[in-house]
Coordinates of C-alpha atoms and ligand atoms in Angstrom, one line a residue:
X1 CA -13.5 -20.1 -33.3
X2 CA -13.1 -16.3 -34.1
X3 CA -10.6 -15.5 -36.6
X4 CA -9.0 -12.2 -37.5
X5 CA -11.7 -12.1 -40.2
X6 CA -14.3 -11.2 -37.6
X7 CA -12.4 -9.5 -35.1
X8 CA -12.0 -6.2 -34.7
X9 CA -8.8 -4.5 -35.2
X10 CA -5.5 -4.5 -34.3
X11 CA -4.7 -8.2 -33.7
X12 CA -1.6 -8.1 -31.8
X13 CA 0.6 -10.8 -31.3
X14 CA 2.6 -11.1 -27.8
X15 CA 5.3 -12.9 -26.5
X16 CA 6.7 -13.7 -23.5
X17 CA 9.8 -15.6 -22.6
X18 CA 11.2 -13.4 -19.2
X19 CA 11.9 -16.8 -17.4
X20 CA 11.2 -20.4 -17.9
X21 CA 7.4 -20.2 -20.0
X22 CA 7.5 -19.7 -23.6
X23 CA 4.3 -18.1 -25.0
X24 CA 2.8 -16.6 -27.6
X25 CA -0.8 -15.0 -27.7
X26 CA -2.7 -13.4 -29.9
X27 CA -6.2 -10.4 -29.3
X28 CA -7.7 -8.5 -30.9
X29 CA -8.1 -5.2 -30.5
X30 CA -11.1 -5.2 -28.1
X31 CA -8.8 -7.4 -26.1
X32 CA -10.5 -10.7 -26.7
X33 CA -8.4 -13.3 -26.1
X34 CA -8.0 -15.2 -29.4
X35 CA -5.0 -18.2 -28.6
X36 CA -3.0 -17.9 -25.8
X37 CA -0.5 -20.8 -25.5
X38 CA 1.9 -21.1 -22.5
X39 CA 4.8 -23.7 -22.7
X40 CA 6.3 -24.7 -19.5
X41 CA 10.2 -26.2 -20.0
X42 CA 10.2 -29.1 -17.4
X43 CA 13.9 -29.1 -18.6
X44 CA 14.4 -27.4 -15.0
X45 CA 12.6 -30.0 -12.6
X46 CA 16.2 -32.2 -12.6
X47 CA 17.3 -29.2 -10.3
X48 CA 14.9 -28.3 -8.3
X49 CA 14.7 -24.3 -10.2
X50 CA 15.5 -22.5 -13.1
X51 CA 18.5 -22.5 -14.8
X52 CA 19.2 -19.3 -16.7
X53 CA 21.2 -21.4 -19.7
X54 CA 18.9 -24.4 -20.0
X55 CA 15.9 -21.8 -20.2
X56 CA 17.6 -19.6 -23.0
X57 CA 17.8 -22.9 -24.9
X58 CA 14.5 -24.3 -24.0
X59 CA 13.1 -20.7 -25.3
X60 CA 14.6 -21.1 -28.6
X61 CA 13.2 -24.9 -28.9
X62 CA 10.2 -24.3 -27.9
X63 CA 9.5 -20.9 -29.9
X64 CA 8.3 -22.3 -33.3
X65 CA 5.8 -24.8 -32.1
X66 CA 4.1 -22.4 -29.5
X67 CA 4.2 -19.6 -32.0
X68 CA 2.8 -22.0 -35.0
X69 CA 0.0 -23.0 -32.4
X70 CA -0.9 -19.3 -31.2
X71 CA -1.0 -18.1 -34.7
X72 CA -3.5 -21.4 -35.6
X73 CA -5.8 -20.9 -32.5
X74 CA -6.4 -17.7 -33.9
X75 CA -7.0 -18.5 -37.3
X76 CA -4.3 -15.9 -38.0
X77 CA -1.4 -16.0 -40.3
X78 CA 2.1 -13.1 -39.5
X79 CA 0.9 -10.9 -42.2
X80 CA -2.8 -10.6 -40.5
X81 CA -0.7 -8.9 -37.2
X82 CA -1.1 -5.7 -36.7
X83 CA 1.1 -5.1 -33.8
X84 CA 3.6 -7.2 -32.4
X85 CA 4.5 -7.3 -28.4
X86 CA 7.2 -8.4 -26.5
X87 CA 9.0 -8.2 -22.6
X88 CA 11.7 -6.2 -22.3
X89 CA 12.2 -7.2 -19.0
X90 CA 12.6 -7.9 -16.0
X91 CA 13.9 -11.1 -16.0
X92 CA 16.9 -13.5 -17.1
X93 CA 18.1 -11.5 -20.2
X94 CA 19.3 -14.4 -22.2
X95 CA 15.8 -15.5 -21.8
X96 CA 14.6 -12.1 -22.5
X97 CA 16.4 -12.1 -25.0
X98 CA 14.7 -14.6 -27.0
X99 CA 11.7 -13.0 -27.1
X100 CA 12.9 -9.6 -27.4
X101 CA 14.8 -10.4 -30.4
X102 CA 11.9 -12.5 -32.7
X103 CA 9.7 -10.0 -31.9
X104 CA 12.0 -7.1 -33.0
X105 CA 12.6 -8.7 -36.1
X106 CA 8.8 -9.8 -37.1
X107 CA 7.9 -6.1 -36.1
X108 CA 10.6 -5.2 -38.5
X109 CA 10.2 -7.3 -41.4
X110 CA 6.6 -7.1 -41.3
X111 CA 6.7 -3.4 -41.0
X112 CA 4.2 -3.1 -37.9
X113 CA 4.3 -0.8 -34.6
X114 CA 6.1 -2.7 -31.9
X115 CA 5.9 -2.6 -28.0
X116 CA 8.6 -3.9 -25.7
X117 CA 6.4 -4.3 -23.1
X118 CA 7.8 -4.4 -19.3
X119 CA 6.6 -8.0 -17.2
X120 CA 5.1 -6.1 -14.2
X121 CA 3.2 -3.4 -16.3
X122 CA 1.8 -7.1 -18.3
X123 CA 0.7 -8.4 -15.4
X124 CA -1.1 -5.1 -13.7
X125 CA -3.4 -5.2 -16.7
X126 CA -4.0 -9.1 -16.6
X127 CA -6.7 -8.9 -14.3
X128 CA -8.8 -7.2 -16.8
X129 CA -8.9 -10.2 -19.2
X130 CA -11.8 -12.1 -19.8
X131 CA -11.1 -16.2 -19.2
X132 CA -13.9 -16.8 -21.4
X133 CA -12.9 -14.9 -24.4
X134 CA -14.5 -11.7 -24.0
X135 CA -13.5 -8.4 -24.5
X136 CA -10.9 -6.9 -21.8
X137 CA -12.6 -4.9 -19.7
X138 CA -10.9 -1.4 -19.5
X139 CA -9.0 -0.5 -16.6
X140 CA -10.1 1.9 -14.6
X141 CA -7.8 5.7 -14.6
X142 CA -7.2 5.3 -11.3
X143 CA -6.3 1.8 -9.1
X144 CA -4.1 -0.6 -7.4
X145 CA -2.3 -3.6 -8.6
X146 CA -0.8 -5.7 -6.3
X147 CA 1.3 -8.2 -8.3
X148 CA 2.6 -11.2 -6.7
X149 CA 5.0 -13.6 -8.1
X150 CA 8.4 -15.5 -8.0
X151 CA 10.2 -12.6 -8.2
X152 CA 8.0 -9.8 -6.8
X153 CA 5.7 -8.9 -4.4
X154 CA 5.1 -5.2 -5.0
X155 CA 1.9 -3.1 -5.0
X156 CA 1.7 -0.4 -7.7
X157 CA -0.7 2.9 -7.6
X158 CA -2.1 3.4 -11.2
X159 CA -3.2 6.6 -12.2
X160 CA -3.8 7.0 -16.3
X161 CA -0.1 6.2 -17.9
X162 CA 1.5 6.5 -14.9
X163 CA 2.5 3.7 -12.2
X164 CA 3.6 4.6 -9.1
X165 CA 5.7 2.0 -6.9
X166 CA 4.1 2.0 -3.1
X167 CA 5.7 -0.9 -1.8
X168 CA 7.8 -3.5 -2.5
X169 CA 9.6 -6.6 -1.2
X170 CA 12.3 -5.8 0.6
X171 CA 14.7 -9.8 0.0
X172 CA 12.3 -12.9 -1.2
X173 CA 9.3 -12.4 -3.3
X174 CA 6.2 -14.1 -2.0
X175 CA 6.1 -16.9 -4.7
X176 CA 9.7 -17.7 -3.9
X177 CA 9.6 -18.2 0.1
X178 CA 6.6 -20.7 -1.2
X179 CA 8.9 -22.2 -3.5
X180 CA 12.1 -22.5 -0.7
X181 CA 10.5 -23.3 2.0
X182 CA 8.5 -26.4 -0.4
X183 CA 11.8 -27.1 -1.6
X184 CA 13.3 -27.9 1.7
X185 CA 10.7 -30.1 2.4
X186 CA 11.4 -31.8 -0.7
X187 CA 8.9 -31.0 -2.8
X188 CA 8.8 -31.4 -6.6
X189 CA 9.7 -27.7 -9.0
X190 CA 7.2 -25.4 -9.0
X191 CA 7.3 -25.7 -5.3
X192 CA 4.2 -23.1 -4.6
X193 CA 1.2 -24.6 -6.2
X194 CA 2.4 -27.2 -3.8
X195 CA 2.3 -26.1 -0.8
X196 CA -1.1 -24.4 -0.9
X197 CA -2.6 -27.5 -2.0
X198 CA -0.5 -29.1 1.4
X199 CA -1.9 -25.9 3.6
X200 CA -5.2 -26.7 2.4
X201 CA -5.0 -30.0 5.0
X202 CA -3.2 -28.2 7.6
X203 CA -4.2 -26.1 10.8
X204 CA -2.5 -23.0 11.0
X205 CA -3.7 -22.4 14.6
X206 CA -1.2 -25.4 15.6
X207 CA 2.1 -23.7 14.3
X208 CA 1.4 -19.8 14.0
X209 CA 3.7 -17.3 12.1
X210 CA 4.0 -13.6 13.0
X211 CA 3.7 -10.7 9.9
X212 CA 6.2 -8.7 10.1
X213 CA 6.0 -5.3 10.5
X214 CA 8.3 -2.8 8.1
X215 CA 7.3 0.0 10.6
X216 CA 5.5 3.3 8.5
X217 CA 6.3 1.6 5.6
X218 CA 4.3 -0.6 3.4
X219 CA 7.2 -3.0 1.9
X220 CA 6.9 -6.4 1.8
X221 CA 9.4 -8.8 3.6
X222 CA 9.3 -12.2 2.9
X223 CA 12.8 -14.0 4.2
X224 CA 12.2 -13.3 8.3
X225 CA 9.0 -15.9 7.8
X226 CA 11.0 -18.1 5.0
X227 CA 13.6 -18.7 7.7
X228 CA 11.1 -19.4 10.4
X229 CA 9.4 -21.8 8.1
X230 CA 12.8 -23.5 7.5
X231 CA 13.7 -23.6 11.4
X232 CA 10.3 -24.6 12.5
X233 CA 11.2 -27.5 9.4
X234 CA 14.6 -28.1 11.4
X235 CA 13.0 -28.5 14.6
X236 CA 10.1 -31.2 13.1
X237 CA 12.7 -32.9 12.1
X238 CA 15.2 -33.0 14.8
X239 CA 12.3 -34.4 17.1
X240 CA 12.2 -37.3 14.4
X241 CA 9.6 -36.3 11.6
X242 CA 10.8 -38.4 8.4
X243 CA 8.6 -37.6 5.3
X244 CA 9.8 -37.9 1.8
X245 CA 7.3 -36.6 -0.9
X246 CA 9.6 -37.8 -3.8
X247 CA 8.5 -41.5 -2.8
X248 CA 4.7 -40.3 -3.1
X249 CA 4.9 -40.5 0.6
X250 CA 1.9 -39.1 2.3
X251 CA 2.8 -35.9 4.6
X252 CA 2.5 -35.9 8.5
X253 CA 0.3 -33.9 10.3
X254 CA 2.7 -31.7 11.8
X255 CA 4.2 -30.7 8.4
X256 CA 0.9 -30.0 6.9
X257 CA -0.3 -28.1 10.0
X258 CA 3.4 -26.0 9.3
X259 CA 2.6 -25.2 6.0
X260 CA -1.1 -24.1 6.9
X261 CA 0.8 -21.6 9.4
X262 CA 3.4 -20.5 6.7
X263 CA 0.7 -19.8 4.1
X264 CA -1.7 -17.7 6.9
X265 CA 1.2 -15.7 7.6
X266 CA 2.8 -14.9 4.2
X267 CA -1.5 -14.4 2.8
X268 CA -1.7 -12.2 6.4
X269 CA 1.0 -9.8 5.5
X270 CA 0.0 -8.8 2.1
X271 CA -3.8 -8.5 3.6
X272 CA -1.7 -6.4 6.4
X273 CA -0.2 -4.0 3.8
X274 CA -3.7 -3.5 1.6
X275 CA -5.4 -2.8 4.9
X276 CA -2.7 0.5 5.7
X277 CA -3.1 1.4 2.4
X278 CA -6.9 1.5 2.4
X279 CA -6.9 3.6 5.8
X280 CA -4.4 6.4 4.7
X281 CA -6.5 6.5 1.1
X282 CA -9.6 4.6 0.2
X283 CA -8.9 1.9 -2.8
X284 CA -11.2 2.1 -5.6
X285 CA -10.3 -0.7 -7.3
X286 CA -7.8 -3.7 -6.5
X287 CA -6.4 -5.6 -9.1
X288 CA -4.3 -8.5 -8.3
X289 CA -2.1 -10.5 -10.3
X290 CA 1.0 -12.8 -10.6
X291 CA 1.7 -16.3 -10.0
X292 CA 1.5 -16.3 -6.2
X293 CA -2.0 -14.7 -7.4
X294 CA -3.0 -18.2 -7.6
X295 CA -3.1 -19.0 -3.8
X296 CA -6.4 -20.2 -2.7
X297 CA -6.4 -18.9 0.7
X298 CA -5.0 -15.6 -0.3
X299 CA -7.9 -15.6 -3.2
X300 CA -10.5 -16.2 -0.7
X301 CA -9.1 -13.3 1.7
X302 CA -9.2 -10.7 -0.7
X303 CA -12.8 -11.7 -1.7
X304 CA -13.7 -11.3 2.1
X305 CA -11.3 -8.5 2.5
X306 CA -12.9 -6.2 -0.7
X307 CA -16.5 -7.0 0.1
X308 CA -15.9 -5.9 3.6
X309 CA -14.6 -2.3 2.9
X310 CA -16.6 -2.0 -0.8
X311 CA -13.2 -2.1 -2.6
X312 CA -13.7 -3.4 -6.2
X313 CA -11.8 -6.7 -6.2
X314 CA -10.8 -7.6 -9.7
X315 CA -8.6 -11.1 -9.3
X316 CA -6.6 -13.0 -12.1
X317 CA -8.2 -15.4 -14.0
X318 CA -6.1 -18.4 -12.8
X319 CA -5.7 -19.2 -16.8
X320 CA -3.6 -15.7 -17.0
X321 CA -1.9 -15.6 -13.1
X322 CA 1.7 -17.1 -13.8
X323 CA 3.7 -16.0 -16.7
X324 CA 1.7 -15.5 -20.2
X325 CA 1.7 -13.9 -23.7
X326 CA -2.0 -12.4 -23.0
X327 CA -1.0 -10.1 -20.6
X328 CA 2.0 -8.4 -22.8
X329 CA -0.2 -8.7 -25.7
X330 CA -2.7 -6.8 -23.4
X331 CA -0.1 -4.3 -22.5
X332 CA 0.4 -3.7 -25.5
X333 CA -3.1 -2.5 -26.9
X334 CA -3.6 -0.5 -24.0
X335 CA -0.3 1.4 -24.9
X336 CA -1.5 1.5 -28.6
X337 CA -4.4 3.1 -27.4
X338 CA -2.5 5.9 -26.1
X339 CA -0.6 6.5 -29.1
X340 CA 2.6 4.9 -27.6
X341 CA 5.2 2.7 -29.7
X342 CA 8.5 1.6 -29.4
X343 CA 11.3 1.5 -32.0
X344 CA 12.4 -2.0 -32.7
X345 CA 15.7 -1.8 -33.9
X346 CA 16.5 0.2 -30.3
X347 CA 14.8 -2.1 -28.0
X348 CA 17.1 -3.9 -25.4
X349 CA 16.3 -6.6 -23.1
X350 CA 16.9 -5.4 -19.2
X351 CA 17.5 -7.7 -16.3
X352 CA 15.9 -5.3 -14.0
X353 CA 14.1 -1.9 -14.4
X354 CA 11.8 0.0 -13.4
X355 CA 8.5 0.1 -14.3
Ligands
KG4_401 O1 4.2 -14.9 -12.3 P1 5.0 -16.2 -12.3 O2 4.5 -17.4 -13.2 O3 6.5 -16.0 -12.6 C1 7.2 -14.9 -12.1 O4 7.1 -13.8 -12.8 O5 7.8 -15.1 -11.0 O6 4.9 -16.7 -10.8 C2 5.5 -17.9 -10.4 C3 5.5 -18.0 -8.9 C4 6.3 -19.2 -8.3 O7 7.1 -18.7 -7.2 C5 5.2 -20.1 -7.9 O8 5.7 -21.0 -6.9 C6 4.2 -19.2 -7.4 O9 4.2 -18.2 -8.3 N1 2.9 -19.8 -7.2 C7 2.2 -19.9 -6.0 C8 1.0 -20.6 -6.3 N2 1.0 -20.9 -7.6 C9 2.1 -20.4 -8.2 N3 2.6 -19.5 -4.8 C10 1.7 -19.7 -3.8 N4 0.5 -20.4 -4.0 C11 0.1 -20.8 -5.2 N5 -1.0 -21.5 -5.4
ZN402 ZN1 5.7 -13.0 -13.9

């Protein structure tokens, strides 16, 4: 295993605790990933989503053990860190919070540079890491991230430091009408993952969706299909569909074929919106990310998609597409690298800002 001993420097330590995954990673400063431990708080599952309260908890339980683990997977002790990362935000700031605050205070005590890093800007750069513990491969000056998640679906122009919103949801991220719409069906907490496995079985010829337009504009919209999933539900049901997952149950045709429609639809619009983007100015390089980043059709669309029209595709590693440390750690030693640095003792957790 590489230690600090044989990596090169700085090794920065991130964490991330925006919503309901505690972790802690640590690279080095080629951006090799040396530990990067995720802890998921099934503390939520009794409710079907995240409770802000029981994750600001959970965070605080769960910090020392993923922390202790992260440090040990990298053969690093505090005192061998050389920068210390943390989000800022978005996010549930009691959560945030959590996070924030340890990393303020190691940054502090241990007298290193810190970065309060923001969650979109962590997971722009994610696509860059290596799964197999490379070096990061350096992002390009110019390109576009299109970060999809449970709470946004929002494509971003890069261009050196600065990121430039093009579009973004205009009500329910793309992760979160996957996680309603599985919800309603009864499906078990982290209703996405879910659903794509269900789509996989399904036909989405035999219950289509439209993709909505937002006219000239390239934002997303995401509750017009979520409600037509819900109805088309209503109606399977009303003509006498009875299927309960919690009960291992296996699912009717109709409701896989439903699912199968919802998921061509909701992967159809994004492809919609990088498609209008690419004809008013040629992508050089896409670089998507996120949880919803994990979806297997939309993963094997943008692979036809960019091969198609010659755009570079560079996808998330699944290891690194929901929440992680790497990618704030990541952040992090890009911003180092442009001589950027945050004051610790002024850095304060925001629910929502912009990036
Ligand atoms: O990035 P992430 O871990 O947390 C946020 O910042 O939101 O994303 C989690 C979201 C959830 O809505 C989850 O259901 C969704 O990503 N997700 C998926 C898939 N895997 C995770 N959505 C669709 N298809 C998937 N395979
Ligand atoms: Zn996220």
């Amino acid at each position: 295993m590489a230690g600090p001993m044989s990596s090169p420097p700085p090794l920065v330590l991130g964490i991330e605790t925006s919503c309901d995954d505690t972790a802690c990673a640590v690279l080095d400063g080629e951006g090799r990933v040396l530990a990067s431990v995720v802890s998921s708080q099934l503390a939520h599952r009794a409710y079907g989503g995240v409770v802000p309260e029981i994750a600001s908890r959970e965070h605080l339980r769960n910090w020392t053990p993923v922390a202790r683990e992260a440090l040990a997977g990298a053969g690093a002790g505090f005192g061998d860190l050389d920068l210390i990362a943390a989000t800022r935000g978005p996010g549930l700031v009691g959560a945030l919070l959590v996070g924030l605050s340890i990393g303020k205070s190691l940054a502090y005590g241990l007298r290193r540079p810190f970065h309060a890093v923001h969650h979109l800007e962590g997971h722009l750069v994610s696509p860059f890491l290596d799964p197999d513990g490379g070096p990061a491969a350096p992002p390009p000056e110019r390109f576009v991230g299109l970060v999809v998640s449970g709470g946004h679906s929002t494509i971003f122009a890069v261009h050196g430091s600065e990121v430039a919103t093009v579009a973004e949801t205009r009500d329910d991220a793309m992760g979160e009408a996957f996680d309603k719409v599985g919800k309603r069906l009864g499906l078990p907490f982290p209703q996405g993952p879910r659903v794509d496995e269900l789509a996989e079985r399904g036909d989405p010829a035999a219950s289509p969706f439209p993709v909505p337009d937002c006219g000239a504009s390239l934002d997303f919209s995401y509750s017009g299909l979520k409600s037509q999933a819900l109805q088309a539900i209503e109606r399977l049901e009303r003509a006498g569909m009875r299927w309960a997952p919690e009960q291992g149950e296996e699912p009717p045709q109709p409701a896989l074929d439903l699912l199968a429609g919802f998921r061509a639809a909701a992967v159809g619009q994004a492809l919609d919106r990088l498609e209008r983007l690419h004809a008013r100015e040629p992508i050089p390089l896409l670089a998507v990310s996120g949880g919803a980043a994990a979806n297997r059709l939309l993963r094997r669309e943008l692979v036809r998609w960019a091969a198609e029209r010659s755009v570079e595709l560079r996808l998330v590693p699944l290891v690194y597409s929901g929440d992680n440390a790497a990618m704030i750690a990541h952040a992090a030693l890009l911003r180092h690298r442009r001589g950027l640095a945050d004051d610790p003792l002024a850095a304060e957790a925001e629910s929502r800002i912009a990036i």
